[in-house]
GROMACS .gro file of C-alpha atoms in nm:
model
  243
    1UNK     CA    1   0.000   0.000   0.000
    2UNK     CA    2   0.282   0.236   0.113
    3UNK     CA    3   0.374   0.136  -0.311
    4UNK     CA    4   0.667  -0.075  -0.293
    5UNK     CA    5   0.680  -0.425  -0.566
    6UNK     CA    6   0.661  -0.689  -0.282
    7UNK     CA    7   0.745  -1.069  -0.313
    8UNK     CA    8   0.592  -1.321  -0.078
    9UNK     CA    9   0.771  -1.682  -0.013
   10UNK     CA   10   0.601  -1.962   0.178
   11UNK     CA   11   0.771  -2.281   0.188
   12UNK     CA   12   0.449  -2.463   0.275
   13UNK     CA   13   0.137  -2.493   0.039
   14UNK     CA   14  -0.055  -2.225   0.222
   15UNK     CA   15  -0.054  -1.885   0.383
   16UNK     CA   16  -0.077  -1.844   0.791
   17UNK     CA   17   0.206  -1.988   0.917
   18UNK     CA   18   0.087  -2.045   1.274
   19UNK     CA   19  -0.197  -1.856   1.255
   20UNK     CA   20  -0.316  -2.190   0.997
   21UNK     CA   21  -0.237  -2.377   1.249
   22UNK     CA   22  -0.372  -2.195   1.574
   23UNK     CA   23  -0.713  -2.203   1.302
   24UNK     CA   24  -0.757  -2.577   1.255
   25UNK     CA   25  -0.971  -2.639   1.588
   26UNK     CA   26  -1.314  -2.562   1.494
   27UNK     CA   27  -1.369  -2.418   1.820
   28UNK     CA   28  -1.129  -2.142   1.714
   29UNK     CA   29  -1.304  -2.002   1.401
   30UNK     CA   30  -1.234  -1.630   1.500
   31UNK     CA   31  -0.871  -1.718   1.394
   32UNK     CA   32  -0.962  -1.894   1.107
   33UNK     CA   33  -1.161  -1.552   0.960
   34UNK     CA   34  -0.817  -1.373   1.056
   35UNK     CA   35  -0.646  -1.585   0.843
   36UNK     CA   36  -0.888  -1.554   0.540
   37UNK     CA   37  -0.922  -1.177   0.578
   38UNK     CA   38  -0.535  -1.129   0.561
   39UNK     CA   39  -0.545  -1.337   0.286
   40UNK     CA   40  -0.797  -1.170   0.126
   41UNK     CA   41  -0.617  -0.845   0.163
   42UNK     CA   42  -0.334  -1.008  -0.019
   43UNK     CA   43  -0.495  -1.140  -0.287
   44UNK     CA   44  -0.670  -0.762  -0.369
   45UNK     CA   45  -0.301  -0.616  -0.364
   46UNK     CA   46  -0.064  -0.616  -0.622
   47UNK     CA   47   0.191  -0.855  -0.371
   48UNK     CA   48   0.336  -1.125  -0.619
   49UNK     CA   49   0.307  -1.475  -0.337
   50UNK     CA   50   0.475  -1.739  -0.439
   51UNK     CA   51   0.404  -2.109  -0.256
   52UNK     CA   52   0.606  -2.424  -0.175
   53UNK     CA   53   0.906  -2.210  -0.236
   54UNK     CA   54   1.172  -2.229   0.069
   55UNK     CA   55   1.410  -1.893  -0.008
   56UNK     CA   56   1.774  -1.979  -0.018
   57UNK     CA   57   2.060  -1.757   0.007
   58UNK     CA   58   2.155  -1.807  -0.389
   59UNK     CA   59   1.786  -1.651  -0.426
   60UNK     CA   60   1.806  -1.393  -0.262
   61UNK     CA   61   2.165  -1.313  -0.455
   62UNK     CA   62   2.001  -1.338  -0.814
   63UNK     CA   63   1.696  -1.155  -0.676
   64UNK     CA   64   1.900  -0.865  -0.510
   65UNK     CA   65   1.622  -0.689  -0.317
   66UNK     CA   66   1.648  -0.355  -0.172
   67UNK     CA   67   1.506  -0.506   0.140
   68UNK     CA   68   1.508  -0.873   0.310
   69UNK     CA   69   1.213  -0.932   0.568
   70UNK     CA   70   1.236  -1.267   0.773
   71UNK     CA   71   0.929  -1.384   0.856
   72UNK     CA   72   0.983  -1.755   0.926
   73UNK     CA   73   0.819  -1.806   1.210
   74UNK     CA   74   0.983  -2.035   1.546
   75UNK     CA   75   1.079  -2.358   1.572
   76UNK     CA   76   0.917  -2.610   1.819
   77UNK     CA   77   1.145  -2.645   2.135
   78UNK     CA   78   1.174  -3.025   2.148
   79UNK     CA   79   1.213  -3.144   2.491
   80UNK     CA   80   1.466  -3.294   2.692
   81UNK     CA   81   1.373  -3.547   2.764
   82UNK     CA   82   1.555  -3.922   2.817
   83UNK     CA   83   1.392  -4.189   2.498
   84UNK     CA   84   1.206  -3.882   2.328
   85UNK     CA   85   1.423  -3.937   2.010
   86UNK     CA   86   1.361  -4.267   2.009
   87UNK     CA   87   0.994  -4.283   1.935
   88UNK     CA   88   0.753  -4.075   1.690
   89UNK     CA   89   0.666  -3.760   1.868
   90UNK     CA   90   0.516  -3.444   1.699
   91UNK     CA   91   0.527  -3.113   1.804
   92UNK     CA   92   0.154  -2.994   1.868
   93UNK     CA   93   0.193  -2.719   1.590
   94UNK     CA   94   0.288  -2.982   1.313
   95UNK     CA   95  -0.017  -3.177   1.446
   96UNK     CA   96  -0.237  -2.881   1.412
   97UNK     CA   97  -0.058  -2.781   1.033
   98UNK     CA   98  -0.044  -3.124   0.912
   99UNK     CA   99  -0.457  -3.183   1.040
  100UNK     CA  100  -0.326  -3.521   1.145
  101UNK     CA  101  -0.610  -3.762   1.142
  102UNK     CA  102  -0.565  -3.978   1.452
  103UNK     CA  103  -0.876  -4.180   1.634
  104UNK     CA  104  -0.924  -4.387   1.873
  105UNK     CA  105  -0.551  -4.361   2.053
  106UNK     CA  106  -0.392  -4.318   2.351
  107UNK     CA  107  -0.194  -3.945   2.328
  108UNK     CA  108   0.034  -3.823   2.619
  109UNK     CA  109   0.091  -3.464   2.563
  110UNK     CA  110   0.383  -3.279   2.712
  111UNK     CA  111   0.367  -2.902   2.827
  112UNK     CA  112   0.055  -2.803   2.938
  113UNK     CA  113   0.010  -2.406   2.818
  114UNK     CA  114  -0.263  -2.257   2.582
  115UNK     CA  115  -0.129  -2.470   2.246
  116UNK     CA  116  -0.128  -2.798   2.420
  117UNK     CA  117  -0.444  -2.769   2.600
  118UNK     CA  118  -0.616  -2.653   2.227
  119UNK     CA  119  -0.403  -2.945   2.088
  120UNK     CA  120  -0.557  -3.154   2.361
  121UNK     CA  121  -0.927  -3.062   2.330
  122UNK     CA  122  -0.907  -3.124   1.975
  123UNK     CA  123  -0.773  -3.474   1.959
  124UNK     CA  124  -0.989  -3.532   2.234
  125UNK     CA  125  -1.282  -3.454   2.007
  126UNK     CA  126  -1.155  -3.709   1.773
  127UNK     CA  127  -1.192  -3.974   1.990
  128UNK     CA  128  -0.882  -4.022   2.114
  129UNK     CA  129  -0.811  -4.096   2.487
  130UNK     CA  130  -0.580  -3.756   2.597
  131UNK     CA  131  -0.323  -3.696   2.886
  132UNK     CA  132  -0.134  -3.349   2.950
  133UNK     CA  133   0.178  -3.377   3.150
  134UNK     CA  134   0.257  -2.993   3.273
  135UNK     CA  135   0.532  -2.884   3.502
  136UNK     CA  136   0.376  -2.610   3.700
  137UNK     CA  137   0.105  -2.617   3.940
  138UNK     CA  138  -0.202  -2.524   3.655
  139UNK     CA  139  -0.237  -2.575   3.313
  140UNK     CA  140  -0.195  -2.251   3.148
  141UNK     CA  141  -0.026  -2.038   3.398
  142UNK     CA  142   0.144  -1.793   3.200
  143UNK     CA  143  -0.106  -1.702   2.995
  144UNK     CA  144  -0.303  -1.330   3.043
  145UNK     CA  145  -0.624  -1.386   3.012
  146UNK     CA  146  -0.738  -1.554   3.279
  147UNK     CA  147  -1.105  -1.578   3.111
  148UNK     CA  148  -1.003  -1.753   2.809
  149UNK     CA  149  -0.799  -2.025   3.013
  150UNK     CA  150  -1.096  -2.084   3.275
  151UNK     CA  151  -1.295  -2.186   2.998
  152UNK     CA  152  -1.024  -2.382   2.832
  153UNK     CA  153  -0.972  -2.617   3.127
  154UNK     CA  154  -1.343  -2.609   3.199
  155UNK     CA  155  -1.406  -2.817   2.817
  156UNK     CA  156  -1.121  -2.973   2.876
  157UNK     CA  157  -1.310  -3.133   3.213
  158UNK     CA  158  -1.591  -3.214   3.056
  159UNK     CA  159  -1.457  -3.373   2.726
  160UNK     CA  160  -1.266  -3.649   3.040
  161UNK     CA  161  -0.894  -3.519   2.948
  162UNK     CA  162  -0.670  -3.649   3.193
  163UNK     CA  163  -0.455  -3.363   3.365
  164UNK     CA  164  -0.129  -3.358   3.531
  165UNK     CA  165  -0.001  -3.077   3.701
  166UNK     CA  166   0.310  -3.021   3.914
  167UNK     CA  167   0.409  -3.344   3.702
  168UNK     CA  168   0.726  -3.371   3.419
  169UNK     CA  169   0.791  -3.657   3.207
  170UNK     CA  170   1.141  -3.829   3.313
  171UNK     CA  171   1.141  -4.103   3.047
  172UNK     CA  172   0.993  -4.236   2.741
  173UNK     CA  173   0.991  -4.575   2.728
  174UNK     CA  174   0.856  -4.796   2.393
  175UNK     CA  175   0.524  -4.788   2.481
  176UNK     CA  176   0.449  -4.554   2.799
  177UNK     CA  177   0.557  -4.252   2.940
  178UNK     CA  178   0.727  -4.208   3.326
  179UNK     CA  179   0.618  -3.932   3.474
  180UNK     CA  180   0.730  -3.816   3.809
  181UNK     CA  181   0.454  -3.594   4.070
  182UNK     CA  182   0.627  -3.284   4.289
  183UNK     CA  183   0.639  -3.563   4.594
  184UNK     CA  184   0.832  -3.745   4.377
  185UNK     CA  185   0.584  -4.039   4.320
  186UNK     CA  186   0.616  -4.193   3.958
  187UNK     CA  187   0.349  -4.313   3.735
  188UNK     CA  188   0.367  -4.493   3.412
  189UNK     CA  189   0.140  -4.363   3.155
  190UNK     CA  190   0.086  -4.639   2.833
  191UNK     CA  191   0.043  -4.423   2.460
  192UNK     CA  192   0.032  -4.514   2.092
  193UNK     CA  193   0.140  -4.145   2.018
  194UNK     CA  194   0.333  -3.868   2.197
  195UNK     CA  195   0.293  -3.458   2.117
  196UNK     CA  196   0.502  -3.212   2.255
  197UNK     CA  197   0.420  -2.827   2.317
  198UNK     CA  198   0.700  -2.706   2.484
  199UNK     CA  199   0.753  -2.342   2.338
  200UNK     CA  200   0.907  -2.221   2.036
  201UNK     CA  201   1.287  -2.095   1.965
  202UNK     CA  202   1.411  -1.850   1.679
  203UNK     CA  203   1.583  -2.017   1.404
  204UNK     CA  204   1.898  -1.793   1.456
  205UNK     CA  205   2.102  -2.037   1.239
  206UNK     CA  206   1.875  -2.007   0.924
  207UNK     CA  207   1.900  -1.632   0.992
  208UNK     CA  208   2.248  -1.595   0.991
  209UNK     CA  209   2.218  -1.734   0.653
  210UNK     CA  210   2.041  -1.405   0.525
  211UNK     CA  211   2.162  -1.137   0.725
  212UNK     CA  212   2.515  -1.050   0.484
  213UNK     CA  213   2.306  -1.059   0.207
  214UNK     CA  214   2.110  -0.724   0.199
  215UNK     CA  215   2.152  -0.440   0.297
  216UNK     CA  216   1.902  -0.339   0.485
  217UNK     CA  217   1.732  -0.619   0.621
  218UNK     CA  218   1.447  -0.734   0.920
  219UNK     CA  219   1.353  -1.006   1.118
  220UNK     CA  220   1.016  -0.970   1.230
  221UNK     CA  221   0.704  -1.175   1.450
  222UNK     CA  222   0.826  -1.523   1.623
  223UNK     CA  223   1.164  -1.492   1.401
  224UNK     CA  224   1.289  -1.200   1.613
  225UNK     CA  225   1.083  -1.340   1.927
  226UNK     CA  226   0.846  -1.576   1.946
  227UNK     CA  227   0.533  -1.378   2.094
  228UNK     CA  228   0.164  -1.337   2.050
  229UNK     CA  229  -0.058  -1.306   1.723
  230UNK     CA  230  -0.117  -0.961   1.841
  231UNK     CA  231   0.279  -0.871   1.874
  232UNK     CA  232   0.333  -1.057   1.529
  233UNK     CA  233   0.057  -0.837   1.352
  234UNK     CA  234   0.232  -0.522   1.541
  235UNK     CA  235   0.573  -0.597   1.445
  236UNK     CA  236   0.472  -0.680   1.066
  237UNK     CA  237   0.287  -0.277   1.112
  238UNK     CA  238   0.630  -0.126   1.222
  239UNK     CA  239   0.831  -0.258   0.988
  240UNK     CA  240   0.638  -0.162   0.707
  241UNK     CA  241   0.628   0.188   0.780
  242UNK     CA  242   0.990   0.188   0.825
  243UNK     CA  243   1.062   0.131   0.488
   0.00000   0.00000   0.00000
């Protein structure tokens, strides 16, 4: 708008990023029109997007824009944690991108804040027999808005999940999970699948990648920090006015 020729990479098939995935519960639709009015705007502007296409740095040489904006999201902090390696586990934001279509399983689910508890209620509504492991001493504790998670845990009763606070996983065994209480009591938890939601990091080594290559260049949303929609949508604001 501000008249600058823009270029738009996604490496997946589809625009939204997290937001696509923070939009797949149905119980979530407000995100969901977010996501379509963004790309909406998009498709009424003259931005060229261009899907499946993961940028490189010999790209960005033969392109030679004026200005580089990273935009690539965080990465899914994989636990810690002693066997995790050795079985198939899936962060909850892959599960939520990737719509995976599990019934009928047993599904531990490690970290306990507002993505795994959405992650939760929504396999649970599939059918599938849920357990959320969290550290601290309530399932969403850092989160704001105290309304949103009351709610939250209050579905999350009522749809049966099985909750486990002041609780960590220890070890991941074949086929169940040990997880040890703040008295120190263990308990062995059987699963057929394992999701983690554990936070998200910035990809500082992909950045370093792009940063020699333009000149004036900006890393903006969960790139810079992973945050909020709100602080994403702010930071995307700033930086466009900048230029």
């Amino acid at each position: 708008k501000r008249g600058h020729n823009v270029t738009l990479y996604e490496k997946e098939g589809q625009l939204g990023g997290q937001l696509f995935a923070s939009s797949v519960p149905d119980f979530k639709y407000e995100f969901g029109d977010l996501l379509k009015y963004y790309i909406d705007e998009i498709n009424d502007s003259n931005v060229e997007v261009i899907l499946s296409g993961e940028v490189t740095p010999e790209l960005i040489k033969q392109n030679s824009p004026d200005v580089l904006i990273i935009a690539i999201g965080g990465e899914p902090i994989v636990p810690e944690i002693p066997g995790i390696k050795k079985v198939d586990a899936v962060s909850a934001i892959d599960c939520l991108k990737r719509q995976i279509d599990v019934r009928n399983k047993k599904i531990v689910i490690i970290g306990g804040g507002e993505v795994g508890c959405e992650t939760a209620l929504w396999l649970r509504r599939k059918g599938n027999d849920i357990a959320i492991i969290e550290i601290l001493d309530e399932l969403m504790k850092l989160e704001e808005m105290k309304y949103h998670t009351m709610i939250m845990e209050r579905m999350l009763k009522e749809e049966n999940v099985k909750i486990f606070t002041n609780s960590e996983v220890v070890e991941i065994c074949k086929n169940s999970v040990k997880i040890k209480d703040s008295k120190g009591n263990i308990t062995e938890l059987p699963f057929d699948e394992i999701v983690y939601s554990t936070g998200l990091k910035s990809n500082t080594e992909k950045i370093k990648e792009f940063k020699s290559l333009c000149k004036e260049f900006y890393i903006i949303g969960d790139a810079n920090e992973p945050n909020k929609i709100r602080e994403a949508v702010f930071d995307g604001d700033r930086v466009g006015r900048l230029i």
